[in-house]
CSV table of C-alpha atoms in Angstrom, one decimal:
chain,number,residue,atom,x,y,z
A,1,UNK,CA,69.5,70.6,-22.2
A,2,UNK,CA,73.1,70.5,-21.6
A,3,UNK,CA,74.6,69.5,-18.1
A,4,UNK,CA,77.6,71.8,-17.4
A,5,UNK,CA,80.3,71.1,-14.6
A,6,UNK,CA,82.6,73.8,-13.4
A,7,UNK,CA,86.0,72.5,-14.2
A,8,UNK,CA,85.0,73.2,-17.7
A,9,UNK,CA,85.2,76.5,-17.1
A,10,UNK,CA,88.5,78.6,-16.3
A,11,UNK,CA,89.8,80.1,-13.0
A,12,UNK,CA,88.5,83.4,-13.7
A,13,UNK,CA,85.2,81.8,-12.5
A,14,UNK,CA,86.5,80.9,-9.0
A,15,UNK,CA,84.0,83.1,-7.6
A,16,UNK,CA,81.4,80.7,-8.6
A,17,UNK,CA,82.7,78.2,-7.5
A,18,UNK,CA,83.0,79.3,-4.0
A,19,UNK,CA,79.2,80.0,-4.3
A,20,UNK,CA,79.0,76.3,-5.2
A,21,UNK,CA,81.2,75.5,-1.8
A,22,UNK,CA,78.3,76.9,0.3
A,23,UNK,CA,75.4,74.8,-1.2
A,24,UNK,CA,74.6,71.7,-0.1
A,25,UNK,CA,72.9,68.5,-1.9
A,26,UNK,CA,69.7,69.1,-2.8
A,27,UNK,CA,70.0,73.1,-2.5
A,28,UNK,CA,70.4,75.4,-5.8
A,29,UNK,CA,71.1,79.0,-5.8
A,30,UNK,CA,70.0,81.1,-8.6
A,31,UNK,CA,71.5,84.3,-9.4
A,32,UNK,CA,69.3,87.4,-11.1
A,33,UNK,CA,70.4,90.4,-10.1
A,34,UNK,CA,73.0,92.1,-12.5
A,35,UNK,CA,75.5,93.0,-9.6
A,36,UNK,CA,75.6,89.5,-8.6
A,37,UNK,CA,75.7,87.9,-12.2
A,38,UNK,CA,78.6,90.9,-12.8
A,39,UNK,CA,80.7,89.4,-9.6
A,40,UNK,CA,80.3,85.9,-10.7
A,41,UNK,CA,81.9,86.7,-14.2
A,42,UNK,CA,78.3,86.1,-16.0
A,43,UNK,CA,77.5,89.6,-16.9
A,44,UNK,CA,75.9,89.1,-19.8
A,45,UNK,CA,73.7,86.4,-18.4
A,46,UNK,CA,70.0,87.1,-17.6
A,47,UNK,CA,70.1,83.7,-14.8
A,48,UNK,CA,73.1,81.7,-13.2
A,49,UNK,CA,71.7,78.4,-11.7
A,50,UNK,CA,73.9,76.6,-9.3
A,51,UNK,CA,73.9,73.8,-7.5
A,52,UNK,CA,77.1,72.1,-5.5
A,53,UNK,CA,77.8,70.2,-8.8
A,54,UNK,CA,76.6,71.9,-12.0
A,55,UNK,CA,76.1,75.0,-13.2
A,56,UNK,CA,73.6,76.9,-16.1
A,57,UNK,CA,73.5,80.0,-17.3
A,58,UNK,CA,70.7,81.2,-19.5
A,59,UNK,CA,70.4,84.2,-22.0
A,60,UNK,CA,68.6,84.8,-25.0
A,61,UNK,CA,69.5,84.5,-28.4
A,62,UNK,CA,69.6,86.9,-31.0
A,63,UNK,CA,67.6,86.4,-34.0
A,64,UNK,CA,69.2,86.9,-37.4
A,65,UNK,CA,67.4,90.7,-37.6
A,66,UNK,CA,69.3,91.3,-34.3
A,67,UNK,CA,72.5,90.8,-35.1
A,68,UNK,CA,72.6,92.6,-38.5
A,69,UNK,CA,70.9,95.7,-36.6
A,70,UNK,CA,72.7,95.2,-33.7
A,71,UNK,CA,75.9,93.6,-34.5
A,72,UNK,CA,75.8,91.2,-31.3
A,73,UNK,CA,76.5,87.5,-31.2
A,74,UNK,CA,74.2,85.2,-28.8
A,75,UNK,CA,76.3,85.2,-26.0
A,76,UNK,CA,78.2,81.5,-24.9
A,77,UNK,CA,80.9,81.4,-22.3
A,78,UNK,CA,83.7,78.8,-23.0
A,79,UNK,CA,83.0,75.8,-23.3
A,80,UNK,CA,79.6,76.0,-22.4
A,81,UNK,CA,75.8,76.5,-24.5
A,82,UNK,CA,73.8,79.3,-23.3
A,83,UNK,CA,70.4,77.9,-22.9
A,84,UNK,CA,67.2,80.4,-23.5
A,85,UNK,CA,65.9,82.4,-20.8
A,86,UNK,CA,62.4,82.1,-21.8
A,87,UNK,CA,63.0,77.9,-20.7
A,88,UNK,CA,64.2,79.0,-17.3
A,89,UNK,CA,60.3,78.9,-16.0
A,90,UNK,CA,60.1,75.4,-16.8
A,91,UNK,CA,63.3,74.2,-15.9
A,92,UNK,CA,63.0,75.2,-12.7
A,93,UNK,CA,59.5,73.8,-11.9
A,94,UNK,CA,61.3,70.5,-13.3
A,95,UNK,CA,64.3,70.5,-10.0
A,96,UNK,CA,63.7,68.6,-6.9
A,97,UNK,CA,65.2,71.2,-4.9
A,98,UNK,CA,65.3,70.9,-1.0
A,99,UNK,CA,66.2,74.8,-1.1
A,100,UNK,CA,66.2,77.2,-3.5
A,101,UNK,CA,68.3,80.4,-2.9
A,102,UNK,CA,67.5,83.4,-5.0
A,103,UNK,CA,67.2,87.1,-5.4
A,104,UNK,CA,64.4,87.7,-3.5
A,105,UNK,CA,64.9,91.8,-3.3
A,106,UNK,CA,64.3,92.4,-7.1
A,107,UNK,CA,62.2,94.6,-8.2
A,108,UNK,CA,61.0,94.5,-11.5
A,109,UNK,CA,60.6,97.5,-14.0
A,110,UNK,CA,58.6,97.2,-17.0
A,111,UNK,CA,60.2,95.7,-20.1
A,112,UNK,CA,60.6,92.5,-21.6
A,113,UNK,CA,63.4,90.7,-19.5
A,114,UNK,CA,62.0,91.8,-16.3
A,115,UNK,CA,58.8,90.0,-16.6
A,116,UNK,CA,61.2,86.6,-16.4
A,117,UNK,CA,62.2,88.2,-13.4
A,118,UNK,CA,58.7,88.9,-11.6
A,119,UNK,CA,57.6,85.6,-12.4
A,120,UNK,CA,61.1,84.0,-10.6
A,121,UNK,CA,60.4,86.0,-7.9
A,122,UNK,CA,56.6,85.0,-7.6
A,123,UNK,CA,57.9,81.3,-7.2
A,124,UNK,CA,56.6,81.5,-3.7
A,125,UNK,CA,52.9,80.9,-4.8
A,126,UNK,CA,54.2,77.4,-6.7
A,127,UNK,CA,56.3,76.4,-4.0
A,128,UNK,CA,56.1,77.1,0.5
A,129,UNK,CA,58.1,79.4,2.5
A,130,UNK,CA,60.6,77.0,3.9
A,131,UNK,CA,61.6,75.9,0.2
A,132,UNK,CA,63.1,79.5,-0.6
A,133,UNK,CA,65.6,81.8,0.8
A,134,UNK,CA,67.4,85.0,0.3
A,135,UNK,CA,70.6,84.7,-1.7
A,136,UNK,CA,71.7,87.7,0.3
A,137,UNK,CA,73.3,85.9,3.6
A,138,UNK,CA,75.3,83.5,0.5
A,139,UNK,CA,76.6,86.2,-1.4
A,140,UNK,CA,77.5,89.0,0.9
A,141,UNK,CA,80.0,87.9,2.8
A,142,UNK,CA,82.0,87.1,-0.9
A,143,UNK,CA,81.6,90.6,-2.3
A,144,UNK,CA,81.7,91.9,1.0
A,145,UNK,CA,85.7,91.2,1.0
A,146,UNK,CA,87.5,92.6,-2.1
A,147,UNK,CA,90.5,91.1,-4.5
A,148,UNK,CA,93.3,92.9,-5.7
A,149,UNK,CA,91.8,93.7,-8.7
A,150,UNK,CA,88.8,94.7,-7.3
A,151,UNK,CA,90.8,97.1,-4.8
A,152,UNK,CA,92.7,97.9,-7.5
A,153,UNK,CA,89.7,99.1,-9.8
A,154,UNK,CA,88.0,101.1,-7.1
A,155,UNK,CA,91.3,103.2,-6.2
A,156,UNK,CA,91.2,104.0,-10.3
A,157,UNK,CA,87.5,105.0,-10.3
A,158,UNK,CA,88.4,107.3,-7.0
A,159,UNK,CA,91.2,108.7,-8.6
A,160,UNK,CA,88.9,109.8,-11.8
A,161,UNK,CA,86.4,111.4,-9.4
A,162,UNK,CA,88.9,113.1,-7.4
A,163,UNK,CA,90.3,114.5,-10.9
A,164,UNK,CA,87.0,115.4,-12.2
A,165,UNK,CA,86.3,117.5,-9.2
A,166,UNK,CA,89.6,119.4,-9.1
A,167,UNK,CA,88.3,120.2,-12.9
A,168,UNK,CA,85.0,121.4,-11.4
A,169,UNK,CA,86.7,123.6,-9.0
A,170,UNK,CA,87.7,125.9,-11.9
A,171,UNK,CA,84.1,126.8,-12.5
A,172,UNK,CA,83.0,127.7,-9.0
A,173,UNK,CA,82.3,131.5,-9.8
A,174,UNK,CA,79.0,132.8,-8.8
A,175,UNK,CA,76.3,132.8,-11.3
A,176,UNK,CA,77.3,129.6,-12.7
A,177,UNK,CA,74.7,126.9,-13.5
A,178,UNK,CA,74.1,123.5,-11.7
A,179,UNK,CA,73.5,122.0,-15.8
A,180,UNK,CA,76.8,123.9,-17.0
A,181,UNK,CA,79.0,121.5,-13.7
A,182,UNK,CA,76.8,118.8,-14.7
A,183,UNK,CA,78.1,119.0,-18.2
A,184,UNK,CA,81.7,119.5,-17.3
A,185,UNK,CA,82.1,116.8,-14.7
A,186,UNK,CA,80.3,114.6,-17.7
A,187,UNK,CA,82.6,115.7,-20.1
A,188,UNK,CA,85.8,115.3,-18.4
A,189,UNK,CA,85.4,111.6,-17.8
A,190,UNK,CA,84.0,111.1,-21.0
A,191,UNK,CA,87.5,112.3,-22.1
A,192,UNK,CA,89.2,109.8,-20.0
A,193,UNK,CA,87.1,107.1,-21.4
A,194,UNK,CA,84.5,106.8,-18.5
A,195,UNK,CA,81.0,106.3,-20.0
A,196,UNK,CA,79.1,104.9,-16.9
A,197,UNK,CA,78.8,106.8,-13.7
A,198,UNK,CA,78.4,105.1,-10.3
A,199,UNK,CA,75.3,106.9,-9.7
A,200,UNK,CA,73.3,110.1,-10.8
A,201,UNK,CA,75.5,113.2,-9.7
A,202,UNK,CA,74.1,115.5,-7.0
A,203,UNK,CA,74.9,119.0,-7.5
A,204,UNK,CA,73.2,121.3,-5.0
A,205,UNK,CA,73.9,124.8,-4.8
A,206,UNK,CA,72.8,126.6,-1.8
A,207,UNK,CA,70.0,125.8,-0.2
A,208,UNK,CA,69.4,123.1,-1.6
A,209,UNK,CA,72.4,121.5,-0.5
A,210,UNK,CA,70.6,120.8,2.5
A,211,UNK,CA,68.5,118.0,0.2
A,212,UNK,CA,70.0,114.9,0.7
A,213,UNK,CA,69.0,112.8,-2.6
A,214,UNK,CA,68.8,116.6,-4.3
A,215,UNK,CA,67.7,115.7,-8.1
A,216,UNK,CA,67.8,117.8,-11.0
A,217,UNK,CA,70.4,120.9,-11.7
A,218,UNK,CA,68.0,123.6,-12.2
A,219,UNK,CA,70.0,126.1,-9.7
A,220,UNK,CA,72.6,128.5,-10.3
A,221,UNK,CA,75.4,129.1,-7.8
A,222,UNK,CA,75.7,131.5,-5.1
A,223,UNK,CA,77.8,131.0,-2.2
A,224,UNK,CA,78.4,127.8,-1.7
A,225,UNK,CA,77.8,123.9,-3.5
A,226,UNK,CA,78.0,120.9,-2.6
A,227,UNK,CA,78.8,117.2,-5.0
A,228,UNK,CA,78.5,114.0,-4.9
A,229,UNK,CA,79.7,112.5,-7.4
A,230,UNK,CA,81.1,109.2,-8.3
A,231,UNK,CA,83.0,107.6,-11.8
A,232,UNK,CA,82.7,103.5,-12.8
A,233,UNK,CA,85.8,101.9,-13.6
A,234,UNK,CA,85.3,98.3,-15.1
A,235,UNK,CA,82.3,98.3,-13.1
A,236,UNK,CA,83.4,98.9,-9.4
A,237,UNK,CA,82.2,103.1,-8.1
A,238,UNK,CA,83.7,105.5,-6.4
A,239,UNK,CA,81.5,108.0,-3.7
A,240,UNK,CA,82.9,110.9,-2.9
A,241,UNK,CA,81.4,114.4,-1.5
A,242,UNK,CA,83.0,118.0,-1.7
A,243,UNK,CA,81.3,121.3,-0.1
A,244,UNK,CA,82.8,124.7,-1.3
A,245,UNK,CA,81.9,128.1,-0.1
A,246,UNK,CA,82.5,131.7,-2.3
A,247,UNK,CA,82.4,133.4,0.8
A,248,UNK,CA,82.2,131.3,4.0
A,249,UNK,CA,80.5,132.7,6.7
A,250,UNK,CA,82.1,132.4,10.3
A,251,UNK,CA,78.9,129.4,11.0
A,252,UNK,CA,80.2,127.8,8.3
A,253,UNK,CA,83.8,127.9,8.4
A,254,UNK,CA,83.5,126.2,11.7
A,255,UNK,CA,80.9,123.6,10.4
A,256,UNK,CA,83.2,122.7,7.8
A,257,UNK,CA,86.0,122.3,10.2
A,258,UNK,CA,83.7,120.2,12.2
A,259,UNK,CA,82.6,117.6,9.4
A,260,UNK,CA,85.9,117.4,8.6
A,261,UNK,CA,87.3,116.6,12.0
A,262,UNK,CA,84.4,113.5,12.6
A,263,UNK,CA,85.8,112.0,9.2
A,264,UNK,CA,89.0,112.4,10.6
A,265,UNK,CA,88.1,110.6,13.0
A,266,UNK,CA,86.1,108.0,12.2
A,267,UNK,CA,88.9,107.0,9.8
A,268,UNK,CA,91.6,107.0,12.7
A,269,UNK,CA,89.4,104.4,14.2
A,270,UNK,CA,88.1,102.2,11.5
A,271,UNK,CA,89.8,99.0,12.0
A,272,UNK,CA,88.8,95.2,11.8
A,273,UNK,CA,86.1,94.1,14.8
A,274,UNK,CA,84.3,97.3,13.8
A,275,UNK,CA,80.5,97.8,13.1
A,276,UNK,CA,79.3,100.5,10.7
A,277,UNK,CA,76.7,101.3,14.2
A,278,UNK,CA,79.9,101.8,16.1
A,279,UNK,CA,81.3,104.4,13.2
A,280,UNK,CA,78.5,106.3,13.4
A,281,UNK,CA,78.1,106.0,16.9
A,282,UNK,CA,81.9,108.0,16.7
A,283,UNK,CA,80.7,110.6,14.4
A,284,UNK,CA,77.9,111.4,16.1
A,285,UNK,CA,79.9,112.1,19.3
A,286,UNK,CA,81.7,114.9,17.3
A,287,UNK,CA,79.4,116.0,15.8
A,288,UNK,CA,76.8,116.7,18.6
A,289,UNK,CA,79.8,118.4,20.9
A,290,UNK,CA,80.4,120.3,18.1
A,291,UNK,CA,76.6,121.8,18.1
A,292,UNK,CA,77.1,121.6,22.0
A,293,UNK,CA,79.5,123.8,22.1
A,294,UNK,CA,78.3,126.3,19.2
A,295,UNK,CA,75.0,126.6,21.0
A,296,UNK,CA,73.0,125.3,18.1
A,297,UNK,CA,71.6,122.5,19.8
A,298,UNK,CA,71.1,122.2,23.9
A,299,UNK,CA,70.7,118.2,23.9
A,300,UNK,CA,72.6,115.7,21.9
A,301,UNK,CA,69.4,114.1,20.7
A,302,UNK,CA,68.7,117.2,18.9
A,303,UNK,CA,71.8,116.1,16.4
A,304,UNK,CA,69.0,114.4,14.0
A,305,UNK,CA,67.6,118.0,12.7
A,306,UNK,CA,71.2,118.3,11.6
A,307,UNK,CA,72.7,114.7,10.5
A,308,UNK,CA,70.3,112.3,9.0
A,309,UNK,CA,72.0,109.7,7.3
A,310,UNK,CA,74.5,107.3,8.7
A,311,UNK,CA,78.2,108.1,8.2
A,312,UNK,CA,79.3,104.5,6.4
A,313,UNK,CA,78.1,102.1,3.5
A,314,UNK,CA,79.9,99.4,1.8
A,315,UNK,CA,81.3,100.3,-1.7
A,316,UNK,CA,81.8,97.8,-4.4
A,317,UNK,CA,80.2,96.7,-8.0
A,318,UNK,CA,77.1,99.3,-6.5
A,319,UNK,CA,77.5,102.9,-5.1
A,320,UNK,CA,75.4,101.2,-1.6
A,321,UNK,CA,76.9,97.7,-1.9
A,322,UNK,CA,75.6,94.6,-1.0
A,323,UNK,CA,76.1,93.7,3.1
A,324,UNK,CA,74.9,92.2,6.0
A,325,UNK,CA,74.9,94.4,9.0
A,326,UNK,CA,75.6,91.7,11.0
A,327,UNK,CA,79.0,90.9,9.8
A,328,UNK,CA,81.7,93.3,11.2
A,329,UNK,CA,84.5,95.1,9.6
A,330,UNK,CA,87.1,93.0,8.0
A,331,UNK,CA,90.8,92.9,6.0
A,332,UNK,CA,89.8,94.7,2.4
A,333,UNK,CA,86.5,95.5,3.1
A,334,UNK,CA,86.0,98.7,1.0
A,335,UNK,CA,83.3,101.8,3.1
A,336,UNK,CA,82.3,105.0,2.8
A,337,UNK,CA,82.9,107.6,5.1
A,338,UNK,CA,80.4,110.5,4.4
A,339,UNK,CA,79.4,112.9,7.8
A,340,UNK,CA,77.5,116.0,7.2
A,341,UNK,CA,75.5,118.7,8.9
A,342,UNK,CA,72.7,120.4,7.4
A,343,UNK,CA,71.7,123.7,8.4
A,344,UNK,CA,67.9,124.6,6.9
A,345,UNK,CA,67.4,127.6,8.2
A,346,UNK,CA,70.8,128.9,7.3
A,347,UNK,CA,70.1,127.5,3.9
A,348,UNK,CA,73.7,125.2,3.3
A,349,UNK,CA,74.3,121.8,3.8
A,350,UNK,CA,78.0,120.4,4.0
A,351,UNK,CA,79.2,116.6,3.2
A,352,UNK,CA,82.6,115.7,2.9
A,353,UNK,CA,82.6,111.8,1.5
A,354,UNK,CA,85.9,109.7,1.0
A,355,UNK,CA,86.3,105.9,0.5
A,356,UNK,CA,88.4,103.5,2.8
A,357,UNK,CA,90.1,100.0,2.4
A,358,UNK,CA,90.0,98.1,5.8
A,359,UNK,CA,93.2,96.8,6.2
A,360,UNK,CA,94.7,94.9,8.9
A,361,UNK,CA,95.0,96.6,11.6
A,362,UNK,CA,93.3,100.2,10.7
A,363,UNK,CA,91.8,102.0,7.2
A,364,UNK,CA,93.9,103.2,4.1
A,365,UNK,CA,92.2,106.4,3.0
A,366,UNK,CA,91.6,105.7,-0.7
């Protein structure tokens, strides 16, 4: 088996690298999940091994019936020789490792490449506890902190959703059908070339706009809807939320008003030194002297029947990106701010999601 060192490979792979920086002799860090393998520039990869030194990468390769039916190559990356992913097993019980750092949050789904996966992840029965770790606390802080391009690529997938919806808004008449704004948010980034969505769209008319992970589009519209919706652009999301009424009611007129003034908010205060807990903490204030004051609720603890999620998440390569909640708000940091208020027995829910940069001293609403 082939021995490869990084200067072999171009700067493009720099993130690597820095993974590299953090290990020290004796400790190897292997990579499985896609998101990761995606940010270190092996995306094609089923396994990126690392250790301070050396680095391999292992994928399968295609047999001749493959590649005529298929049309793909085995995959190699520059100078280097993929090795098979079915040798990874014993390769790694072959390492004198002091550490090994790995995906330990993966959870496997039943197909072929997965049970390579279960099996990684099962390493604890071959080796003890204090010979494994999470890769988490390795990798977050690195995709935690966007690049240009990555900034760059995020502000182009929020600009396709933001189009997308304005197209959507054309169809708001009542009667219309969740499946029939389904097919027209689909259709309108297929038309701008966007083939993978950040997530399955919600589309909740209604009531059931008060469901917070609402699946299907069985519904037809009424009064009001609310989306959440969010495009890929080479491979970084966008996460964005839009309530519309028909007919607001005077309730929620003022609820909108209200969700709308906590994002406000919580963006004029987003800054560097910043926890995601303090965020909330900030919309939650609003939010629950809002109520207050409408005489919905008659203690602020009662704001939980109304707002159950958090108002922030980190945005990246995945819709909820990989973070540490220890690590406070920095310089290009990318987050969602998403409050909402969900009335059940009035039967409508309201989000209103946008996506920030951190920047140096404050937020850039993306």
């Amino acid at each position: 088996m082939k021995r490869l060192t990084m200067k072999i490979f171009s700067n493009s792979l720099k993130r690597a690298r820095n993974v590299q920086a953090k290990l020290k002799k004796g400790q190897w860090a292997l990579v499985q999940q896609k998101a990761n393998l995606r940010y270190l520039d092996f995306a094609k990869a089923d396994f990126l091994l690392l250790s301070p030194e050396e680095c391999f990468y292992f994928t399968k390769s295609k047999s001749e019936s493959e590649k005529l039916w298929l049309g793909e190559k085995t995959l190699v990356y520059e100078q280097g020789t993929s090795q098979e992913s079915k040798n990874i097993l014993p390769f790694l019980k072959k390492l004198n490792f002091d550490l090994l750092y790995t995906d330990l949050n993966i959870f496997p789904t039943p197909n072929s490449s997965d049970y390579l996966h279960h099996e990684i992840c099962s390493l604890s029965t071959e080796y003890p506890a204090e010979k494994l770790s999470d890769l988490t606390p390795l990798i977050a802080p690195l995709r935690m902190i966007k690049d240009a391009q990555e900034l760059d690529n995020i502000k182009r997938a929020n600009s396709l959703t933001k189009k997308a919806i304005d197209h959507l808004q054309h169809f708001l008449i009542s009667g219309v059908s969740e499946y029939e704004l389904k097919a027209e948010f689909d259709y309108f980034l297929a038309k701008k070339g966007v083939l993978e969505q950040a997530f399955t769209p919600i589309i909740a008319c209604d009531s059931s706009s008060c469901v917070l992970h609402k699946q299907g589009y069985k519904g037809k519209l009424q009064n009001n809807v609310l989306f959440d919706l969010g495009a890929k652009y080479k491979n970084y999301c966008a996460d964005i939320s839009r309530s519309y009424f028909l007919q607001p009611s005077l309730l929620q007129e003022k609820a909108l008003l209200m969700v709308h003034k906590a994002q406000t908010e919580v963006i004029a205060q987003a800054k560097p030194g910043m926890s995601l807990q303090n965020l909330n903490g900030i919309c939650q204030e609003i939010l629950s002297d809002g109520l207050l004051e409408l005489g919905i609720i008659t203690k602020k603890s009662q704001l939980r029947d109304f707002f159950m999620h958090s108002v922030s998440h980190h945005l990246g390569l995945e819709t909820h990106d990989l973070s540490l909640n220890n690590l406070p708000l920095q310089k290009n940091m990318v987050i969602t701010v998403e409050p909402g208020l969900y009335f059940w027995h009035e039967g409508f829910g309201i989000r209103i999601e946008d996506d920030i940069i951190i920047t140096k001293s404050g937020a850039e609403l993306i």
